[in-house]
CSV table of C-alpha atoms and ligand atoms in Angstrom, one decimal:
chain,number,residue,atom,x,y,z
A,1,MET,CA,122.8,50.6,10.0
A,2,VAL,CA,119.7,48.7,11.2
A,3,GLY,CA,119.6,48.0,14.9
A,4,LYS,CA,119.5,44.5,16.3
A,5,LEU,CA,116.1,43.6,17.7
A,6,LEU,CA,116.2,42.9,21.5
A,7,ASP,CA,113.7,40.1,21.7
A,8,GLY,CA,112.0,40.3,25.1
A,9,LYS,CA,109.7,37.4,24.3
A,10,ASN,CA,112.6,35.1,23.8
A,11,PHE,CA,114.8,36.4,26.6
A,12,SER,CA,111.9,36.4,29.2
A,13,ALA,CA,111.2,32.8,28.2
A,14,GLN,CA,114.8,31.9,29.0
A,15,ILE,CA,114.5,33.6,32.4
A,16,ARG,CA,111.3,31.7,33.2
A,17,GLU,CA,113.0,28.5,32.2
A,18,LYS,CA,115.8,29.2,34.6
A,19,VAL,CA,113.3,30.1,37.4
A,20,SER,CA,111.3,26.9,36.6
A,21,LEU,CA,114.5,24.8,37.0
A,22,GLN,CA,115.4,26.4,40.3
A,23,VAL,CA,111.8,26.0,41.6
A,24,LYS,CA,111.9,22.3,40.7
A,25,LYS,CA,115.2,21.9,42.6
A,26,LEU,CA,113.7,23.8,45.7
A,27,ILE,CA,110.7,21.5,45.7
A,28,GLU,CA,112.8,18.3,45.3
A,29,ASN,CA,115.7,19.1,47.6
A,30,GLU,CA,114.2,21.4,50.2
A,31,GLY,CA,110.5,20.6,50.2
A,32,VAL,CA,109.8,24.3,49.7
A,33,THR,CA,107.4,25.6,47.0
A,34,PRO,CA,107.7,29.4,46.4
A,35,GLY,CA,104.4,31.2,46.7
A,36,LEU,CA,103.2,34.5,45.3
A,37,ALA,CA,100.2,36.4,46.6
A,38,VAL,CA,98.6,39.0,44.2
A,39,ILE,CA,96.0,41.4,45.5
A,40,LEU,CA,93.7,43.3,43.2
A,41,VAL,CA,91.3,45.8,44.6
A,42,GLY,CA,88.5,46.9,42.2
A,43,GLU,CA,87.9,46.1,38.5
A,44,ASP,CA,90.4,48.2,36.5
A,45,PRO,CA,90.4,46.4,33.2
A,46,ALA,CA,94.2,46.7,32.5
A,47,SER,CA,95.0,45.6,36.1
A,48,GLN,CA,92.7,42.6,35.6
A,49,VAL,CA,94.6,41.5,32.5
A,50,TYR,CA,98.0,41.9,34.3
A,51,VAL,CA,96.9,40.0,37.4
A,52,LYS,CA,95.5,37.1,35.3
A,53,SER,CA,98.8,36.9,33.4
A,54,LYS,CA,100.9,37.0,36.6
A,55,GLY,CA,98.8,34.2,38.2
A,56,LYS,CA,99.1,32.1,35.0
A,57,GLN,CA,102.8,32.5,34.6
A,58,THR,CA,103.4,31.8,38.4
A,59,VAL,CA,101.7,28.4,38.1
A,60,GLU,CA,103.6,27.7,34.8
A,61,VAL,CA,107.0,27.9,36.6
A,62,GLY,CA,105.8,25.6,39.3
A,63,MET,CA,105.1,28.1,42.0
A,64,ASN,CA,102.0,28.5,44.1
A,65,SER,CA,99.8,31.4,43.1
A,66,TYR,CA,97.4,33.0,45.6
A,67,GLU,CA,95.0,35.5,44.1
A,68,TYR,CA,92.9,38.0,46.2
A,69,ARG,CA,90.3,39.9,44.2
A,70,LEU,CA,88.7,42.4,46.5
A,71,ASP,CA,85.7,44.7,46.0
A,72,LYS,CA,86.4,48.2,44.9
A,73,ASN,CA,84.9,49.5,48.2
A,74,THR,CA,87.3,47.5,50.4
A,75,SER,CA,88.4,49.5,53.4
A,76,GLU,CA,92.0,50.3,54.2
A,77,LYS,CA,91.6,48.3,57.4
A,78,GLU,CA,90.4,45.2,55.6
A,79,LEU,CA,93.3,45.4,53.1
A,80,LEU,CA,95.8,45.9,55.8
A,81,THR,CA,94.4,42.9,57.7
A,82,LEU,CA,94.9,40.8,54.6
A,83,ILE,CA,98.4,42.0,54.1
A,84,LYS,CA,99.3,41.3,57.8
A,85,LYS,CA,97.9,37.7,57.4
A,86,LEU,CA,100.0,37.2,54.2
A,87,ASN,CA,103.1,38.7,56.0
A,88,ASN,CA,102.8,35.9,58.6
A,89,ASP,CA,102.0,33.1,56.2
A,90,LYS,CA,105.2,31.0,55.7
A,91,ASN,CA,103.8,29.6,52.4
A,92,VAL,CA,103.8,33.1,50.9
A,93,HIS,CA,107.2,34.4,49.9
A,94,GLY,CA,106.1,37.3,47.7
A,95,ILE,CA,103.2,39.8,48.0
A,96,LEU,CA,102.1,42.2,45.3
A,97,CYS,CA,99.3,44.7,45.5
A,98,GLN,CA,98.4,45.7,42.0
A,99,LEU,CA,98.5,49.5,41.4
A,100,PRO,CA,96.7,51.8,40.9
A,101,LEU,CA,94.5,51.4,44.0
A,102,PRO,CA,91.1,53.0,44.2
A,103,ASP,CA,91.3,56.7,45.3
A,104,HIS,CA,90.1,56.1,48.9
A,105,LEU,CA,93.2,53.9,49.6
A,106,ASN,CA,96.6,55.3,50.5
A,107,SER,CA,99.1,53.4,48.2
A,108,ASP,CA,102.2,54.4,50.3
A,109,LEU,CA,100.6,53.1,53.5
A,110,VAL,CA,99.5,49.9,51.8
A,111,ILE,CA,102.8,49.2,50.1
A,112,ASN,CA,104.8,49.9,53.3
A,113,ALA,CA,102.6,47.5,55.2
A,114,ILE,CA,104.0,44.6,53.1
A,115,SER,CA,107.0,42.9,54.7
A,116,PRO,CA,110.1,44.3,52.9
A,117,HIS,CA,111.3,40.6,52.6
A,118,LYS,CA,108.1,39.7,50.7
A,119,ASP,CA,108.0,43.0,48.7
A,120,VAL,CA,108.6,41.4,45.2
A,121,ASP,CA,107.7,44.8,43.6
A,122,GLY,CA,110.6,46.5,45.4
A,123,PHE,CA,108.4,49.4,46.2
A,124,HIS,CA,108.7,49.3,50.0
A,125,ILE,CA,110.5,52.3,51.4
A,126,SER,CA,113.2,49.9,52.9
A,127,ASN,CA,113.9,48.4,49.6
A,128,VAL,CA,114.0,51.8,47.9
A,129,GLY,CA,116.6,52.9,50.5
A,130,LEU,CA,118.6,49.8,50.2
A,131,LEU,CA,118.8,50.1,46.4
A,132,GLY,CA,119.6,53.8,46.6
A,133,THR,CA,122.5,53.1,48.9
A,134,GLY,CA,123.8,50.2,46.7
A,135,GLN,CA,122.8,47.5,49.2
A,136,LYS,CA,121.1,44.1,48.5
A,137,ALA,CA,117.4,44.9,47.9
A,138,MET,CA,114.3,43.6,46.2
A,139,VAL,CA,114.5,45.5,42.9
A,140,PRO,CA,111.4,46.7,41.0
A,141,CYS,CA,110.7,44.3,38.2
A,142,THR,CA,110.6,46.6,35.1
A,143,PRO,CA,114.0,48.2,35.7
A,144,LEU,CA,115.4,44.8,36.6
A,145,GLY,CA,114.2,43.5,33.3
A,146,CYS,CA,115.9,46.4,31.5
A,147,LEU,CA,119.1,45.8,33.4
A,148,LEU,CA,119.2,42.0,32.6
A,149,MET,CA,118.6,42.9,28.9
A,150,LEU,CA,121.4,45.5,28.9
A,151,ARG,CA,123.8,43.1,30.6
A,152,GLU,CA,122.9,40.4,28.0
A,153,GLU,CA,123.5,42.8,25.1
A,154,ILE,CA,126.3,45.0,26.3
A,155,GLY,CA,128.0,43.1,29.1
A,156,ASP,CA,130.3,45.7,30.9
A,157,MET,CA,128.5,49.1,30.9
A,158,SER,CA,131.3,50.9,32.8
A,159,GLY,CA,131.8,54.5,31.6
A,160,LYS,CA,128.8,54.4,29.2
A,161,ASN,CA,126.6,57.5,29.0
A,162,ALA,CA,123.1,56.4,30.1
A,163,ILE,CA,120.1,58.7,29.7
A,164,ILE,CA,116.8,57.8,31.3
A,165,ILE,CA,113.7,59.7,30.1
A,166,GLY,CA,111.1,59.6,32.9
A,167,ARG,CA,111.6,60.0,36.7
A,168,SER,CA,108.9,57.7,38.1
A,169,ASN,CA,109.3,55.8,41.3
A,170,ILE,CA,108.5,52.5,39.4
A,171,VAL,CA,111.0,52.8,36.5
A,172,GLY,CA,113.1,56.0,36.2
A,173,LYS,CA,114.5,56.4,39.7
A,174,PRO,CA,115.3,52.7,40.4
A,175,MET,CA,116.8,52.4,36.9
A,176,ALA,CA,119.1,55.3,37.6
A,177,HIS,CA,120.4,53.6,40.8
A,178,LEU,CA,120.9,50.3,38.9
A,179,LEU,CA,122.9,51.9,36.2
A,180,ILE,CA,125.0,54.0,38.6
A,181,LYS,CA,125.9,50.6,40.2
A,182,GLU,CA,127.0,49.4,36.7
A,183,ASN,CA,129.4,52.4,36.6
A,184,CYS,CA,127.4,54.3,33.9
A,185,THR,CA,127.3,58.1,33.9
A,186,VAL,CA,123.6,58.6,34.4
A,187,THR,CA,121.3,61.5,33.6
A,188,VAL,CA,117.5,61.4,34.3
A,189,ALA,CA,115.6,63.6,31.9
A,190,HIS,CA,111.9,64.6,32.3
A,191,SER,CA,109.2,66.9,31.0
A,192,ARG,CA,111.1,70.1,32.3
A,193,THR,CA,114.5,69.1,30.9
A,194,LYS,CA,115.9,71.7,28.5
A,195,LYS,CA,117.2,70.7,25.0
A,196,ILE,CA,116.2,67.1,25.6
A,197,GLN,CA,116.8,66.0,22.0
A,198,LYS,CA,120.4,67.2,22.1
A,199,LEU,CA,120.9,65.5,25.4
A,200,CYS,CA,119.5,62.2,24.2
A,201,SER,CA,121.8,62.3,21.2
A,202,THR,CA,124.8,61.9,23.6
A,203,ALA,CA,123.4,58.6,25.1
A,204,ASP,CA,125.2,55.2,24.6
A,205,ILE,CA,122.2,53.8,26.4
A,206,LEU,CA,118.8,55.4,26.1
A,207,ILE,CA,115.9,54.3,28.2
A,208,ALA,CA,112.5,55.7,27.5
A,209,ALA,CA,109.9,55.5,30.3
A,210,VAL,CA,107.8,58.6,29.9
A,211,GLY,CA,104.4,57.4,28.6
A,212,ARG,CA,104.4,59.6,25.5
A,213,PRO,CA,103.6,57.7,22.3
A,214,GLU,CA,106.6,57.7,19.8
A,215,LEU,CA,108.2,60.8,21.4
A,216,ILE,CA,111.7,59.7,20.6
A,217,LYS,CA,112.6,60.1,16.9
A,218,GLU,CA,115.5,59.0,14.8
A,219,ASP,CA,117.3,62.3,15.0
A,220,TRP,CA,117.3,62.1,18.9
A,221,VAL,CA,119.5,59.0,18.9
A,222,LYS,CA,123.2,58.5,18.6
A,223,GLU,CA,124.4,56.1,15.9
A,224,GLY,CA,124.9,52.6,17.4
A,225,ALA,CA,123.1,53.5,20.7
A,226,THR,CA,121.2,50.8,22.7
A,227,VAL,CA,117.6,51.9,23.0
A,228,ILE,CA,115.3,50.4,25.6
A,229,ASP,CA,111.6,51.3,25.3
A,230,VAL,CA,109.5,50.9,28.4
A,231,GLY,CA,106.5,52.7,27.1
A,232,ILE,CA,103.2,51.0,26.5
A,233,ASN,CA,100.8,53.4,24.9
A,234,ARG,CA,97.4,52.7,23.3
A,235,ILE,CA,96.8,54.9,20.2
A,236,GLU,CA,93.5,55.1,18.3
A,237,GLN,CA,93.5,53.7,14.8
A,238,ASP,CA,90.9,53.8,12.0
A,239,LEU,CA,88.7,50.6,12.1
A,240,ASN,CA,89.4,50.2,8.4
A,241,ILE,CA,93.1,49.9,9.1
A,242,ASN,CA,92.9,47.9,12.3
A,243,PRO,CA,89.7,46.0,13.4
A,244,LYS,CA,90.6,46.6,17.1
A,245,GLY,CA,90.4,50.3,16.6
A,246,TYR,CA,93.7,50.9,18.4
A,247,LYS,CA,97.4,49.8,18.5
A,248,ILE,CA,100.0,49.6,21.1
A,249,VAL,CA,103.2,51.7,20.6
A,250,GLY,CA,106.1,52.6,22.8
A,251,ASP,CA,107.7,55.9,23.7
A,252,VAL,CA,110.1,55.4,20.8
A,253,ASP,CA,109.3,55.8,17.1
A,254,PHE,CA,110.5,52.3,16.4
A,255,GLU,CA,110.6,52.4,12.6
A,256,GLY,CA,112.6,55.6,12.5
A,257,VAL,CA,114.9,54.9,15.5
A,258,LYS,CA,115.8,51.3,14.5
A,259,LYS,CA,117.7,52.8,11.4
A,260,ARG,CA,120.2,54.5,13.8
A,261,ALA,CA,120.3,52.4,16.9
A,262,GLY,CA,122.8,49.6,17.5
A,263,ALA,CA,120.1,47.6,19.3
A,264,ILE,CA,116.5,48.3,20.2
A,265,THR,CA,113.5,46.7,22.0
A,266,PRO,CA,110.2,46.5,20.1
A,267,VAL,CA,106.8,47.3,21.6
A,268,PRO,CA,105.1,45.0,22.2
A,269,GLY,CA,107.5,42.1,22.8
A,270,GLY,CA,110.4,44.0,24.4
A,271,ILE,CA,110.5,45.0,28.0
A,272,GLY,CA,106.8,44.1,28.7
A,273,PRO,CA,107.3,40.3,29.0
A,274,MET,CA,110.5,40.9,31.0
A,275,THR,CA,108.5,42.5,33.8
A,276,ILE,CA,106.6,39.4,34.8
A,277,ALA,CA,109.6,37.2,34.3
A,278,CYS,CA,111.5,39.4,36.8
A,279,LEU,CA,108.5,39.2,39.2
A,280,LEU,CA,108.8,35.4,39.2
A,281,SER,CA,112.6,35.6,39.7
A,282,ASN,CA,112.1,38.1,42.6
A,283,THR,CA,109.6,35.6,44.2
A,284,LEU,CA,112.2,32.8,43.8
A,285,VAL,CA,114.9,35.1,45.4
A,286,ALA,CA,112.6,36.0,48.3
A,287,CYS,CA,111.9,32.3,48.9
A,288,CYS,CA,115.6,31.5,48.9
A,289,ARG,CA,116.3,34.3,51.3
A,290,ALA,CA,113.5,33.3,53.6
A,291,ASN,CA,114.9,29.8,53.8
A,292,ASN,CA,118.6,30.8,54.0
A,293,LEU,CA,119.3,29.1,50.7
A,294,GLN,CA,121.7,30.1,48.0
A,295,GLU,CA,120.2,32.7,45.6
A,296,PRO,CA,120.0,31.9,41.9
A,297,LYS,CA,122.8,33.5,39.8
A,298,GLY,CA,122.1,35.8,36.9
A,299,LEU,CA,118.6,36.7,37.9
A,300,THR,CA,119.3,39.6,40.3
A,301,ALA,CA,120.9,43.0,40.2
B,401,GUN,N1,100.8,48.5,38.0
B,401,GUN,C1,101.5,48.7,36.9
B,401,GUN,N2,102.7,48.2,37.0
B,401,GUN,C2,102.8,47.6,38.2
B,401,GUN,C3,103.8,46.9,38.9
B,401,GUN,O1,104.9,46.7,38.4
B,401,GUN,N3,103.5,46.5,40.2
B,401,GUN,C4,102.3,46.7,40.7
B,401,GUN,N4,102.1,46.3,42.0
B,401,GUN,N5,101.3,47.4,40.1
B,401,GUN,C5,101.6,47.8,38.9
């Protein structure tokens, strides 16, 4: 069997199209334009690329984008003052502070200073608690993207065996809560898990979010499983093979695993594009909630 390719480029474009339509309606019917503020502290090259892409896509769906690029030596006090200003700005419905922050800044303190209603990353402790107790929350964008893709592919996930590799606060833990809510039997595996290969081979749904290039091989995967690869790893390549000198691979050995999986996300072009699409849909949701308007259907957990 050769697994079906789960095309995140195409699916994320459909989500952005839905968001764009809803934004147009909000502007026309309510006179409200959703706004997303993105804060970047310092010059981390990967973060600069992400922030640029977030701003561009925000504008493309008709929302207002507010970008704050702060010096790497910005003090905690200055950053907290900016967040307080954005919390009180009624034109801003979503606030995101790009991580990682420089070492002298306390990420937990900064994230928890963002109003939970504007926390479109879903990282605020209130949103973490709401999600963990099965209540309405702002949901982190990457796991939300995985969930929407799984719903599209599988539909009812009730009773499925879901195994998540990786226990991060950004992906692994929120993903577990989302899949418990879908009535899956969920196991979170990590670097200390024993017999991880055998465990993975019992998964109907396998989610890899561990940051280890091509760790998951063909013989780790059950025939027909749905495999979601969240990994984005840069590996060196000979300049004679690839003029860039590197290539991007996931946590899954795609060429091997696709022979056994029922469906599989590629890297790049799988979950990556879903993350920003979900950031836009979270901003739309935050705007609807702030204005007591009906939330869009099919874009939330
Ligand atoms: N850095 C890498 N991924 C993310 C994300 O999803 N949100 C934020 N704020 N920073 C990140």
